[in-house]
Short mmCIF file of C-alpha atoms in Angstrom, two decimals:
data_model
loop_
_atom_site.label_atom_id
_atom_site.label_comp_id
_atom_site.label_asym_id
_atom_site.label_seq_id
_atom_site.Cartn_x
_atom_site.Cartn_y
_atom_site.Cartn_z
CA VAL A 296 7.74 -16.38 -24.80
CA ALA A 297 8.67 -15.62 -28.36
CA GLY A 298 6.88 -12.80 -30.10
CA SER A 299 6.81 -9.07 -30.64
CA LEU A 300 6.25 -6.14 -28.30
CA VAL A 301 5.07 -2.65 -29.17
CA VAL A 302 4.48 0.44 -27.01
CA SER A 303 1.30 1.98 -28.31
CA THR A 304 -0.51 5.31 -28.00
CA SER A 305 -3.82 3.57 -28.66
CA PRO A 306 -5.40 0.46 -27.07
CA CYS A 307 -3.97 -2.91 -28.11
CA SER A 308 -7.08 -3.73 -30.15
CA ALA A 309 -5.58 -1.34 -32.77
CA PRO A 310 -1.93 -0.68 -31.75
CA SER A 311 -0.11 2.39 -32.98
CA ALA A 312 3.63 2.49 -32.12
CA VAL A 313 4.90 5.46 -30.06
CA ALA A 314 7.55 7.46 -31.84
CA VAL A 315 10.32 7.76 -29.18
CA GLN A 316 13.78 8.89 -30.30
CA GLY A 317 16.15 6.04 -29.38
CA TRP A 318 13.53 3.24 -29.31
CA ASN A 319 13.21 0.52 -31.94
CA HIS A 320 9.89 -1.22 -31.99
CA PRO A 321 8.00 -3.33 -32.57
CA VAL A 322 10.68 -5.50 -30.92
CA LEU A 323 11.06 -9.09 -31.90
CA SER A 324 12.37 -11.62 -29.39
CA THR A 325 12.88 -15.36 -29.10
CA SER A 326 12.77 -15.12 -25.28
CA ASN A 327 10.78 -13.21 -22.68
CA CYS A 328 13.27 -10.27 -22.77
CA PHE A 329 12.53 -7.37 -25.11
CA GLN A 330 15.15 -4.61 -25.59
CA LEU A 331 13.44 -1.39 -26.59
CA GLY A 332 16.63 0.75 -26.56
CA VAL A 333 17.46 4.01 -24.75
CA ALA A 334 14.88 6.78 -25.02
CA VAL A 335 16.63 10.09 -25.47
CA ALA A 336 13.73 12.44 -26.25
CA TRP A 337 10.11 12.31 -25.32
CA ASN A 338 7.55 14.13 -23.24
CA PRO A 339 7.01 11.73 -20.29
CA VAL A 340 3.72 12.93 -18.89
CA ARG A 341 1.42 10.15 -19.98
CA SER A 342 1.17 6.34 -20.00
CA PHE A 343 1.16 3.99 -22.99
CA HIS A 344 -0.20 0.57 -23.75
CA LEU A 345 2.25 -2.37 -23.84
CA CYS A 346 1.00 -4.77 -26.54
CA TRP A 347 2.34 -8.28 -27.31
CA TYR A 348 1.66 -10.49 -30.27
CA HIS A 349 3.19 -13.80 -31.38
CA THR A 350 3.76 -13.09 -35.06
CA GLU A 351 3.19 -10.22 -37.60
CA ALA A 352 0.13 -12.13 -38.82
CA ASP A 353 -1.35 -11.94 -35.27
CA VAL A 354 -1.35 -8.14 -35.07
CA SER A 355 -4.91 -7.74 -36.33
CA ALA A 356 -6.54 -10.53 -34.35
CA HIS A 357 -4.37 -11.77 -31.49
CA VAL A 358 -2.86 -8.82 -29.69
CA VAL A 359 -2.57 -9.14 -25.88
CA ASP A 360 -2.60 -6.12 -23.62
CA ALA A 361 0.52 -6.74 -21.45
CA GLY A 362 0.20 -3.61 -19.29
CA GLU A 363 1.16 0.06 -19.17
CA VAL A 364 4.37 1.89 -19.76
CA PHE A 365 5.23 5.18 -17.98
CA MET A 366 8.13 7.23 -19.28
CA ALA A 367 9.94 8.81 -16.35
CA GLY A 368 11.99 11.96 -16.91
CA PRO A 369 11.75 15.64 -17.68
CA ALA A 370 9.15 17.14 -19.97
CA GLN A 371 10.52 18.83 -23.05
CA HIS A 372 10.22 22.57 -23.15
CA SER A 373 8.54 23.99 -26.22
CA ARG A 374 10.43 27.27 -26.12
CA PRO A 375 14.19 27.89 -25.59
CA LEU A 376 15.34 29.18 -22.26
CA ILE A 377 16.74 32.69 -22.47
CA CYS A 378 19.02 33.97 -19.77
CA THR A 379 20.92 37.28 -19.59
CA MET A 380 24.56 37.41 -18.52
CA GLY A 381 24.86 39.08 -15.09
CA VAL A 382 21.23 38.44 -14.18
CA GLN A 383 19.93 35.54 -12.00
CA CYS A 384 18.61 32.78 -14.31
CA SER A 385 16.17 30.16 -13.04
CA VAL A 386 14.91 27.02 -14.73
CA GLU A 387 11.88 25.00 -13.62
CA VAL A 388 12.03 21.39 -14.75
CA THR A 389 8.83 19.43 -14.72
CA GLY A 390 8.10 15.83 -15.65
CA PHE A 391 7.21 12.43 -14.27
CA SER A 392 9.01 10.64 -11.40
CA LEU A 393 11.80 13.23 -11.03
CA PHE A 394 14.07 12.99 -8.00
CA GLU A 395 15.53 15.76 -5.80
CA ASN A 396 19.05 14.83 -6.87
CA SER A 397 18.28 15.10 -10.59
CA GLY A 398 20.36 17.66 -12.43
CA VAL A 399 20.42 19.88 -15.53
CA LEU A 400 23.30 20.04 -17.99
CA LEU A 401 23.70 23.06 -20.28
CA ASP A 402 25.21 22.07 -23.62
CA ALA A 403 26.77 24.91 -25.66
CA SER A 404 26.34 22.99 -28.90
CA GLY A 405 22.55 23.16 -28.61
CA ALA A 406 22.07 19.43 -28.93
CA CYS A 407 22.09 16.87 -26.10
CA SER A 408 23.66 13.47 -26.58
CA HIS A 409 24.03 10.41 -24.45
#
């Protein structure tokens, strides 16, 4: 199934691509496999529309709603975590579809990488 795929914040009747760091889309494919990439930063607490169309000319008239996308992972904190040396420091991680064996990595550089 050749065509293009886009993950949209709005219904597929007027698709608007989600800005997710690490994702490249719309994604073109000559088969039924679409590689979005590796998401490295996003707030995963909502669902998105998965929209498919055959060619760029089809975007306005022939977009098909192909389902929903849910981004699993931790929610991004809006404020930095501040801990004091010698005092107990606790972090509550929230998000979507987290597992008990999930972990936290503290990175001294201030920037996470994959």
